[in-house]
CSV table of C-alpha atoms in Angstrom, one decimal:
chain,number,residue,atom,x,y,z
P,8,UNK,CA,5.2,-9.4,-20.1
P,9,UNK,CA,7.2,-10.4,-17.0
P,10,UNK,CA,5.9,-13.5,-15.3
P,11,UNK,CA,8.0,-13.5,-12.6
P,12,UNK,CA,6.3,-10.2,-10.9
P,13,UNK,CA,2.9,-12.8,-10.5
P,14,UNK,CA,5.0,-15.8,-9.1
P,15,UNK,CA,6.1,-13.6,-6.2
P,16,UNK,CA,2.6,-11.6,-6.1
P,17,UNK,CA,0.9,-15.4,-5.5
P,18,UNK,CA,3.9,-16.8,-3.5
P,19,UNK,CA,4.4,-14.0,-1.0
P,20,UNK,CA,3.0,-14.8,2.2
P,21,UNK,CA,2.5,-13.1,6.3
P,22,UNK,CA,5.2,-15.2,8.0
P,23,UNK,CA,4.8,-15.7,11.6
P,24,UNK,CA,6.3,-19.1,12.3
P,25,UNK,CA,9.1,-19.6,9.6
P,26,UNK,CA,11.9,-17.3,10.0
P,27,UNK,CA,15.1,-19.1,10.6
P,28,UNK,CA,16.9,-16.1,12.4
P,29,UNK,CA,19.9,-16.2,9.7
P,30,UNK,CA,21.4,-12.4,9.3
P,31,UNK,CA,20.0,-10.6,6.7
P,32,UNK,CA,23.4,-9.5,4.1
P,33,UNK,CA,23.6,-5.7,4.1
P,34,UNK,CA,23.4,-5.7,0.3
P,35,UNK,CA,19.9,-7.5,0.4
P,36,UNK,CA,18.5,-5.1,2.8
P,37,UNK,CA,19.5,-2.0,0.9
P,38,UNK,CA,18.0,-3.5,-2.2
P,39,UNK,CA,15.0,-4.3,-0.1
P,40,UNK,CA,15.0,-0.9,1.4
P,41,UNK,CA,15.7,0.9,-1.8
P,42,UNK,CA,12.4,-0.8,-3.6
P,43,UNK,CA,10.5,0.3,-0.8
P,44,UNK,CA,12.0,3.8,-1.0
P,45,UNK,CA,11.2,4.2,-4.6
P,46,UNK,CA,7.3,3.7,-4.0
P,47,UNK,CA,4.8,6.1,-5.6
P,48,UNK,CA,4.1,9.1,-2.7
P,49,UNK,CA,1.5,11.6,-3.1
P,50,UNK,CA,2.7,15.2,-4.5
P,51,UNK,CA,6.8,13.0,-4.6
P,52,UNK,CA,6.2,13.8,-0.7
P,53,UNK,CA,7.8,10.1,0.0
P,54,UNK,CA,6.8,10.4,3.7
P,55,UNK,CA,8.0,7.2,5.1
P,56,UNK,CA,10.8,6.5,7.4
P,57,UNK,CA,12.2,3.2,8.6
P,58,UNK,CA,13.2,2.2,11.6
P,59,UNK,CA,15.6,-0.9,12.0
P,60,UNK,CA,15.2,-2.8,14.7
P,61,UNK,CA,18.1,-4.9,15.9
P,62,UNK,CA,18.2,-4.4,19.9
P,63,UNK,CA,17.0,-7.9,21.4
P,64,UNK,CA,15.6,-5.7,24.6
P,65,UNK,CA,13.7,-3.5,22.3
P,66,UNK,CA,12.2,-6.5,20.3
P,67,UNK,CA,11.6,-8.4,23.9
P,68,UNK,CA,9.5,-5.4,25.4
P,69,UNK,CA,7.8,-4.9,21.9
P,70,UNK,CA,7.1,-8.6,22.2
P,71,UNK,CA,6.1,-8.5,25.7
P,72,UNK,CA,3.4,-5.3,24.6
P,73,UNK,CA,2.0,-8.0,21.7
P,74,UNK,CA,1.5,-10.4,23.8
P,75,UNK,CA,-0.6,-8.0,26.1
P,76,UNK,CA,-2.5,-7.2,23.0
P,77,UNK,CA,-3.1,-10.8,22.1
P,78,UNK,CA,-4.6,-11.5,25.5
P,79,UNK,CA,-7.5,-8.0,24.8
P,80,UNK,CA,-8.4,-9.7,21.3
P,81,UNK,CA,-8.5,-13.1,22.8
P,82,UNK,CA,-10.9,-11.9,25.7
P,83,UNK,CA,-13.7,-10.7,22.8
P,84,UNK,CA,-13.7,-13.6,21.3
P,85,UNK,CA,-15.5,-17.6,22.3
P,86,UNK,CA,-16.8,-20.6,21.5
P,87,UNK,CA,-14.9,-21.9,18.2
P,88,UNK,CA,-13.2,-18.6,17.0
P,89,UNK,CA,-11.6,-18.4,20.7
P,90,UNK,CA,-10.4,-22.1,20.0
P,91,UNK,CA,-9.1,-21.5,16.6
P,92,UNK,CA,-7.7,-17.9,17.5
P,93,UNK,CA,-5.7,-20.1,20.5
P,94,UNK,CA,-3.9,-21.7,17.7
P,95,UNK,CA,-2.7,-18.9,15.5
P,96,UNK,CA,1.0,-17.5,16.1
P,97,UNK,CA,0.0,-13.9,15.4
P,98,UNK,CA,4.3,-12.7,15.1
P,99,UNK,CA,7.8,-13.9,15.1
P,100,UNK,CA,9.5,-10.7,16.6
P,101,UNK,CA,12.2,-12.7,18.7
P,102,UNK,CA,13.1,-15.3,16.0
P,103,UNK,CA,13.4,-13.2,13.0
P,104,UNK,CA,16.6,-11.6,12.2
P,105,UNK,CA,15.3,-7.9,12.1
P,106,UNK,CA,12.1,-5.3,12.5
P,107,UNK,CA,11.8,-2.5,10.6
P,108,UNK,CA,9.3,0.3,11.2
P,109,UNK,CA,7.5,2.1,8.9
P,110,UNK,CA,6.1,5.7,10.4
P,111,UNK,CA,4.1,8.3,7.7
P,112,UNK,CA,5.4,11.9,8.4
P,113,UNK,CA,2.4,14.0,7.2
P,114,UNK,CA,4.6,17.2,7.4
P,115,UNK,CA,7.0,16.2,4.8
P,116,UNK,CA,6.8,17.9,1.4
P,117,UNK,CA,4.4,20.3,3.2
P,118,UNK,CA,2.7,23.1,3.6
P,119,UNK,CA,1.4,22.3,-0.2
P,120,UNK,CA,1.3,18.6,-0.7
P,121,UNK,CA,0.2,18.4,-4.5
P,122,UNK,CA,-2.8,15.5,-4.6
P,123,UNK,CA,-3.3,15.6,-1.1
P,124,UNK,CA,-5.6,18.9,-0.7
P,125,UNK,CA,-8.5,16.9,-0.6
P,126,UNK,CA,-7.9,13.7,0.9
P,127,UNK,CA,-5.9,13.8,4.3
P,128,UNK,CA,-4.9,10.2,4.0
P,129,UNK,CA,-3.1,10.0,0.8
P,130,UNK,CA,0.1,10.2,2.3
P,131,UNK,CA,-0.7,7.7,4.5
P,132,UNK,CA,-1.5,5.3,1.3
P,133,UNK,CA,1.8,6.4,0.1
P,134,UNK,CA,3.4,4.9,2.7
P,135,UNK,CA,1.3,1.7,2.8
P,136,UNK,CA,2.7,1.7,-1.3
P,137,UNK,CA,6.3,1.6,0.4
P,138,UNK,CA,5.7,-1.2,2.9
P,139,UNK,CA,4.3,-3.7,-0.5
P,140,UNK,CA,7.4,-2.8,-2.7
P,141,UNK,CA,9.5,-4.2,0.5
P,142,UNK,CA,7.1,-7.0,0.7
P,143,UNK,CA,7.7,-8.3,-2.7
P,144,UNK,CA,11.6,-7.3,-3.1
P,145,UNK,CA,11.6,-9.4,0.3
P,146,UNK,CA,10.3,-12.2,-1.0
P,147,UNK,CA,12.1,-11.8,-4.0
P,148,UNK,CA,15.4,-12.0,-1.9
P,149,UNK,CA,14.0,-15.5,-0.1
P,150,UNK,CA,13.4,-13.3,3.1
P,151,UNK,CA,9.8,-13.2,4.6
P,152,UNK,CA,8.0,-10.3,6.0
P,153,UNK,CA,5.5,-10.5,9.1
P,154,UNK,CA,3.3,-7.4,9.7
P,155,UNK,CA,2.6,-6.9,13.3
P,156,UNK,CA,-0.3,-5.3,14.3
P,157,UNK,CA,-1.1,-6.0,17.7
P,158,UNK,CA,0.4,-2.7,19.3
P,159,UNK,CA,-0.8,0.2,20.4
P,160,UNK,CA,0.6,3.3,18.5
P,161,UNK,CA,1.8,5.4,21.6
P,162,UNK,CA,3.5,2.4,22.9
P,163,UNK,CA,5.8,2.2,19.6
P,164,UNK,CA,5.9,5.8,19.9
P,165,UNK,CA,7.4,6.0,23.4
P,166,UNK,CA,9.9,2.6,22.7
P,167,UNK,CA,11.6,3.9,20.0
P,168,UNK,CA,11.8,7.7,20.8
P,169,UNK,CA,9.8,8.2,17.5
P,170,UNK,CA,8.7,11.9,17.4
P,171,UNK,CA,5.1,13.6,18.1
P,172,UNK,CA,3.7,14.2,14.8
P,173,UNK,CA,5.2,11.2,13.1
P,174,UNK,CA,2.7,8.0,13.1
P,175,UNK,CA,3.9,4.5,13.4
P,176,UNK,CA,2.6,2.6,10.6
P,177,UNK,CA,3.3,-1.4,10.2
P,178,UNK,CA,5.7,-3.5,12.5
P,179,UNK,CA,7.5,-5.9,9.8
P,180,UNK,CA,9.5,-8.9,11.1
P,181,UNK,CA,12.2,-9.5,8.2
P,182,UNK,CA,14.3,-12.6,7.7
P,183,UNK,CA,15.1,-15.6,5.9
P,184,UNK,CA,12.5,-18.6,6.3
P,185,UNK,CA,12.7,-22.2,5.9
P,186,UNK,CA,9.8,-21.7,3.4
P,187,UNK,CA,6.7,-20.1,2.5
P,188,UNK,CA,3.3,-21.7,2.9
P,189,UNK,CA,0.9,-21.7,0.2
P,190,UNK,CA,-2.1,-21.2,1.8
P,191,UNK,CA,-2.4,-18.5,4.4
P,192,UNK,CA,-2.0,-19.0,7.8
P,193,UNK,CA,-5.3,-17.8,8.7
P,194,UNK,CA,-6.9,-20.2,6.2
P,195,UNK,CA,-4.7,-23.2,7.2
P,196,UNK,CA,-6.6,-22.9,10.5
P,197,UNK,CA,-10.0,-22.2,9.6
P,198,UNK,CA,-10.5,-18.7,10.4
P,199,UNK,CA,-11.2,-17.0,7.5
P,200,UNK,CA,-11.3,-18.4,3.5
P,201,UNK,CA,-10.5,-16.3,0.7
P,202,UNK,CA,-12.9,-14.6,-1.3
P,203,UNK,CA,-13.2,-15.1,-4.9
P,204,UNK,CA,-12.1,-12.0,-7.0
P,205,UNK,CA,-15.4,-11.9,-9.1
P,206,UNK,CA,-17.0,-11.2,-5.6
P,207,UNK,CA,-15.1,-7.8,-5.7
P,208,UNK,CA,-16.0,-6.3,-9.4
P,209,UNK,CA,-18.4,-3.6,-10.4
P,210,UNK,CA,-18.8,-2.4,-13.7
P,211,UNK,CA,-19.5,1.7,-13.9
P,212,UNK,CA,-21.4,2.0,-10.5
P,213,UNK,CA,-21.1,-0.4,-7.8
U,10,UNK,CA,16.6,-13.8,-6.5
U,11,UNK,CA,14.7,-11.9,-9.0
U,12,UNK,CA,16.0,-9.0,-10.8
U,13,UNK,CA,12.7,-8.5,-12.4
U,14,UNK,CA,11.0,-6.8,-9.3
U,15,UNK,CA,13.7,-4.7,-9.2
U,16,UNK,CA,13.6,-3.5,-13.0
U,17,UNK,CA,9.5,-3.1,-12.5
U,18,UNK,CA,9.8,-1.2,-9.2
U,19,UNK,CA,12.0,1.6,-10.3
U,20,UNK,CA,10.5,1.3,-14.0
U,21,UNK,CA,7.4,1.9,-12.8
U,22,UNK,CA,5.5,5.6,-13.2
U,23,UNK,CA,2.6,7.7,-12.1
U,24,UNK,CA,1.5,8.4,-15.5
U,25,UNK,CA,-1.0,11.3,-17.0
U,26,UNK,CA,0.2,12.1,-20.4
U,27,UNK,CA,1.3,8.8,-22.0
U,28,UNK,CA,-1.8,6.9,-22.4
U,29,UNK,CA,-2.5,5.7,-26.1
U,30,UNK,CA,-6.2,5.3,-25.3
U,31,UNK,CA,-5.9,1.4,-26.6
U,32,UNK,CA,-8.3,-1.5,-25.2
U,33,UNK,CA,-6.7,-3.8,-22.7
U,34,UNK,CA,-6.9,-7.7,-23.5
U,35,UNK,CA,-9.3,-9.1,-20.6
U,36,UNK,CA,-7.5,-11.1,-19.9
U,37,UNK,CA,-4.8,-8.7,-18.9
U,38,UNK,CA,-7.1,-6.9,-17.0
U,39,UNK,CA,-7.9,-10.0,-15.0
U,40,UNK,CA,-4.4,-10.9,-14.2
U,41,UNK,CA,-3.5,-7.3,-13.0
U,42,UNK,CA,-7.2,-7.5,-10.6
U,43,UNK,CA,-6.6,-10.8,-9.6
U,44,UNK,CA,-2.8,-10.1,-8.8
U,45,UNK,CA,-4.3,-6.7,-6.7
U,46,UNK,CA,-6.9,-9.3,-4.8
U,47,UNK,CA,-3.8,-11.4,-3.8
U,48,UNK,CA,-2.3,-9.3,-1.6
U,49,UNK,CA,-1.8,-9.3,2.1
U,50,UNK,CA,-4.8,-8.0,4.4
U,51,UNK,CA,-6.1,-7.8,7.9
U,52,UNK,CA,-7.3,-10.8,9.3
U,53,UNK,CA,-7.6,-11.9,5.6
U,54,UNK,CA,-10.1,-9.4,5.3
U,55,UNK,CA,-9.8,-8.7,1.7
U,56,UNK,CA,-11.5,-5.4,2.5
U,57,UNK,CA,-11.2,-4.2,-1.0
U,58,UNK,CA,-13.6,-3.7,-4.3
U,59,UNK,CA,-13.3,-2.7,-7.6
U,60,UNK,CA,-14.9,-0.7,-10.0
U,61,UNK,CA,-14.1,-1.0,-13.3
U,62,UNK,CA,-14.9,2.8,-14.8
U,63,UNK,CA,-15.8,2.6,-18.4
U,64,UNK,CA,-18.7,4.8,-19.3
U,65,UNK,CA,-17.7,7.7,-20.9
U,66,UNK,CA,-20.4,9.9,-19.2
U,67,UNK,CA,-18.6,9.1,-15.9
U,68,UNK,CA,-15.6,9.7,-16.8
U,69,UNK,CA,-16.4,13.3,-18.3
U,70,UNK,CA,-17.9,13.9,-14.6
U,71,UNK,CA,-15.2,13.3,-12.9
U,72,UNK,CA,-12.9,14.5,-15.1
U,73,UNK,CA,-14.8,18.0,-14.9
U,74,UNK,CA,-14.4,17.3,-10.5
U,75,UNK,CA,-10.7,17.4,-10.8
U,76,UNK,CA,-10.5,20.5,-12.9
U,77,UNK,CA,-12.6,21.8,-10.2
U,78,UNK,CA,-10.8,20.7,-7.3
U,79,UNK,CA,-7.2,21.6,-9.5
U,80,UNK,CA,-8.0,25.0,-9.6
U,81,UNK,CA,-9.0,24.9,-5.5
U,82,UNK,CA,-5.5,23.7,-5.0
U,83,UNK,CA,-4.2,26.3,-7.2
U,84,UNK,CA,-6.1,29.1,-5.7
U,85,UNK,CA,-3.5,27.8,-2.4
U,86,UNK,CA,-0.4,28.4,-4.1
U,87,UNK,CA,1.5,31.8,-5.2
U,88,UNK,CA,4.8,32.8,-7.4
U,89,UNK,CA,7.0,30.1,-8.6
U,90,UNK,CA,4.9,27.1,-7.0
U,91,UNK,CA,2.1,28.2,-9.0
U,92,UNK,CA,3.7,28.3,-11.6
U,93,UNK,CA,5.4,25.2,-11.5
U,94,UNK,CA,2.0,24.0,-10.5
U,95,UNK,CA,0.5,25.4,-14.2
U,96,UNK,CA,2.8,23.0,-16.0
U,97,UNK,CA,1.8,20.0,-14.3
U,98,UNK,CA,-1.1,17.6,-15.8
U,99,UNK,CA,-2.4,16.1,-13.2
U,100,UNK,CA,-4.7,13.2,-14.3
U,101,UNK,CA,-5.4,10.9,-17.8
U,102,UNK,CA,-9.3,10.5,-16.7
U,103,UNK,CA,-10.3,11.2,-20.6
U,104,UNK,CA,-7.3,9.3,-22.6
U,105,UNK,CA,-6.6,6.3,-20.6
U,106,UNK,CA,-8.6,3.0,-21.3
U,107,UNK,CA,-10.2,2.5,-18.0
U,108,UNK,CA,-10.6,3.8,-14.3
U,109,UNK,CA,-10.5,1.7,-11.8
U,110,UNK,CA,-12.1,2.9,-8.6
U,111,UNK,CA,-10.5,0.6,-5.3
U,112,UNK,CA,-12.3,1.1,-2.0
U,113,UNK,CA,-12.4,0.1,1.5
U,114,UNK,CA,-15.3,-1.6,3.4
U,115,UNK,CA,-14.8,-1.9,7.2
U,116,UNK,CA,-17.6,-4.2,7.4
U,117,UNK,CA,-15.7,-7.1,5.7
U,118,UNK,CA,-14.7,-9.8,7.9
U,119,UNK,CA,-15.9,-8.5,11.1
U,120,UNK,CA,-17.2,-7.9,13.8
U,121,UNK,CA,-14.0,-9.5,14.9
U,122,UNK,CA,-11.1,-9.1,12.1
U,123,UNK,CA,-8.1,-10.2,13.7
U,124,UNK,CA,-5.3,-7.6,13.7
U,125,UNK,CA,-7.5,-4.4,14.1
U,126,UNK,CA,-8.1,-4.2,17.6
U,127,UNK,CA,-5.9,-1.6,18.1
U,128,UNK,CA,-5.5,-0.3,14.7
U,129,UNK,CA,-8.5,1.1,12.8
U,130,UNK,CA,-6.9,1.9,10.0
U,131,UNK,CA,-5.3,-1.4,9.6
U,132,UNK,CA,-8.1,-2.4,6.9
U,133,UNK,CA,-7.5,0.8,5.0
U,134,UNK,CA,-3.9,-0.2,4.9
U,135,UNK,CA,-4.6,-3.7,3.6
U,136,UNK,CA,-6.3,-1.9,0.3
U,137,UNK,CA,-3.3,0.3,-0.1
U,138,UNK,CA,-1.1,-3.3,-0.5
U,139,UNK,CA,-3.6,-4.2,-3.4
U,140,UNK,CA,-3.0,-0.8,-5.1
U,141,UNK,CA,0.5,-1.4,-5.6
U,142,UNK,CA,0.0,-5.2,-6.2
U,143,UNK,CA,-2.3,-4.0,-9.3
U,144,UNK,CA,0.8,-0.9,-10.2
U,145,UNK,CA,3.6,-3.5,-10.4
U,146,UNK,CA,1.5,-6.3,-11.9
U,147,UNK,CA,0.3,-3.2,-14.8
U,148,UNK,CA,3.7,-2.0,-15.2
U,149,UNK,CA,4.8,-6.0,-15.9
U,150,UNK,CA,2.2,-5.6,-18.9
U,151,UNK,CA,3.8,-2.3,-20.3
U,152,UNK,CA,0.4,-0.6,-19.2
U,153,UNK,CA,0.6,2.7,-17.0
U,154,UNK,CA,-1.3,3.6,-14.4
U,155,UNK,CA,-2.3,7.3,-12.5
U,156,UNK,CA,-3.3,7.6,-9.3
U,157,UNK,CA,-5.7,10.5,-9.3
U,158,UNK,CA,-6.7,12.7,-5.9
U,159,UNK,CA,-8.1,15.4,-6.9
U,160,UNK,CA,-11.1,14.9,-5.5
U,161,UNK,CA,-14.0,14.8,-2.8
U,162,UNK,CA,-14.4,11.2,-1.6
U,163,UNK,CA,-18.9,12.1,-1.4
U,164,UNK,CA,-18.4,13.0,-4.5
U,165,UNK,CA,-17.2,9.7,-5.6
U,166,UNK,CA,-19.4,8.1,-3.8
U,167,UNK,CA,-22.5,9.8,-5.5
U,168,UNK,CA,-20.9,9.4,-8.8
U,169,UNK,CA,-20.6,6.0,-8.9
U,170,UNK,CA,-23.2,4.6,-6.4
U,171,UNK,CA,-21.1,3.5,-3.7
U,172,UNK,CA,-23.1,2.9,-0.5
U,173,UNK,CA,-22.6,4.9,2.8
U,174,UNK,CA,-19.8,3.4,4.9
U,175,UNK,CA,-17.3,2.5,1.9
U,176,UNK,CA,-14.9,4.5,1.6
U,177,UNK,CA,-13.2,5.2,-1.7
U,178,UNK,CA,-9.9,5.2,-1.4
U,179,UNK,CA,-8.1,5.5,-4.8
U,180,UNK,CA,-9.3,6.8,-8.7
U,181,UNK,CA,-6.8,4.9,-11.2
U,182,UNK,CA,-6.6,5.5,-14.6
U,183,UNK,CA,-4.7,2.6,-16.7
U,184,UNK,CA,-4.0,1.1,-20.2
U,185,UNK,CA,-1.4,1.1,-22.6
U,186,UNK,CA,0.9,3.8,-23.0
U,187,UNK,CA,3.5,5.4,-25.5
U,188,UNK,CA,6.5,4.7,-23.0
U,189,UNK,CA,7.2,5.6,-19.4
U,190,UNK,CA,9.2,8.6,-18.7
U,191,UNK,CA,12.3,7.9,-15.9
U,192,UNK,CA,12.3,10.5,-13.5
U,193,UNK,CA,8.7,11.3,-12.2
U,194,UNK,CA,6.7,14.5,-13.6
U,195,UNK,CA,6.7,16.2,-10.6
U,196,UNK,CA,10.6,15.8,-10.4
U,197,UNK,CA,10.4,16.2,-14.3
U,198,UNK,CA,8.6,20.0,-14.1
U,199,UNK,CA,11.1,21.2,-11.0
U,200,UNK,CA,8.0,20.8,-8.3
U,201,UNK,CA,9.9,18.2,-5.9
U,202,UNK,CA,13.0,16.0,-6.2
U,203,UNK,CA,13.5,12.7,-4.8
U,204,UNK,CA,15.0,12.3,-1.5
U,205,UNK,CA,18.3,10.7,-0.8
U,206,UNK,CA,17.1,6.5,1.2
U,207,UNK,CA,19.8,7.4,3.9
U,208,UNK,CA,17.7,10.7,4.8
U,209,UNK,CA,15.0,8.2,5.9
U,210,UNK,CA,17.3,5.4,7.9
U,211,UNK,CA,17.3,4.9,11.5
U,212,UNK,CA,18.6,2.8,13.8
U,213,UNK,CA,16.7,1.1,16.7
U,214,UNK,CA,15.7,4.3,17.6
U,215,UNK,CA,14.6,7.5,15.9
């Protein structure tokens, strides 16, 4: 038994508000990108690509997008989860040190996909598989990972000249942080509290 | 840094022929599910559940689905793919311990879950991060685990009871095994070999 795979399970965290903006080595990233890379992919299609992110004017318009998006949550929301929803930082794309973007190519391995006949989306899981194995090799390297989701697709799409076809996945923000919390951010402020597991079982049929 | 994520990332397997069929400890069991229900989600939606398959009866069904929905997939292929394709086991429904059964409920945490405005399938990606949470954290205790997808989703559903609206998103057959082969089956039986990370780098832009 390894014990050190449930430390970084229970210590990884969603970092908005931590990263220090410190380069990243270029041996750390290829470990980090090699663990994602070796994921578990429907019919050994590994459909992912990643897109690293340096350019400050590409991260400043992707920002500037977020920001939009912020503002449309924001506007369905009021009363107490409009005030507590003010409070959350929801990324740190300007002061971590890099993004990388995962997109799911569902023409890779193709036209027969072995395992994914019958349900469309598998590939996409695979790649979802590939974003977690960076998550923990991350924070296994001291870095923290944000996942950005306040975008529109077509808009990541059109920035980064990905091609028709090919579907952006997750925005990660990658760096080194000055720590990690233990409790969620979205706890910490009050907007949501973890469930217990035993809330989540079924035994035979749900 | 840890070297252990490293060793249980690349160690770990897709497995269908090298379950023993032994019980798992419960309290295994609970570490793997609770280290699956810490991992990152939407809004901390935790939009995932578990069933824990152990009825024989069920698993016979199911089993007898994917045979069904194997030969379906074979009826697509011709020449050397299908026979390639004849090699290939494709699921341990029958010898592994357990299935566990992960799916995805859209309901949880809404109407207003923070992060999926724009993203619908941003809740279906938060149960793909506790898939490979529960993988690495079985691999840690030398069990394997299959992801099976040979299947209809309604079928699923019907099988086991699962209500309208949740989706299932994953079959997964675990317990301990004999060992864990090092290059995957599919790689293994000539279907598909594993892509080269620097095929899948890019650099601010596509």
């Amino acid at each position: 038994m390894n014990n050190g795979i449930y430390d970084l399970i229970h210590r990884r965290r969603d970092v908005r508000a931590q990263f220090t903006g410190a380069p990243i080595p270029d041996e750390v990233l290829h470990r980090v990108l090699t663990a994602a890379h070796a994921a578990p992919s429907v019919g050994l299609s590994q459909p992912w690509d990643f897109v690293l992110v340096r350019d400050p004017a590409l991260r400043h318009s992707f920002h500037d997008h977020v920001q939009h998006e912020r503002a449309a949550f924001a506007a369905t929301l009021s009363g107490a989860d409009a005030d507590r929803f003010a409070r959350i930082k929801i990324d740190g794309v300007l002061e971590s040190s890099l993004s990388i973007v995962v997109t799911y190519d569902p023409e890779r391995g193709g036209p027969a996909v072995l395992g994914r006949h019958a349900i469309a989306d598998a590939g996409l899981y695979s790649v979802c598989l590939a974003i977690q194995n960076l998550w923990l090799a991350a924070t296994a390297e001291r870095l923290g990972v944000g996942w950005v989701s306040f975008y529109r697709e077509p808009f990541v799409r059109r920035l980064l000249g990905i091609p028709d076809g090919i579907r952006p996945v997750a925005w990660l923000c990658l760096g080194p942080v000055t720590h990690l919390e233990t409790v969620p951010d979205l706890e910490r402020h009050g907007w949501r509290r973890r469930r217990p597991l035993d809330t989540v079982l079924h035994h035979d049929r749900w």
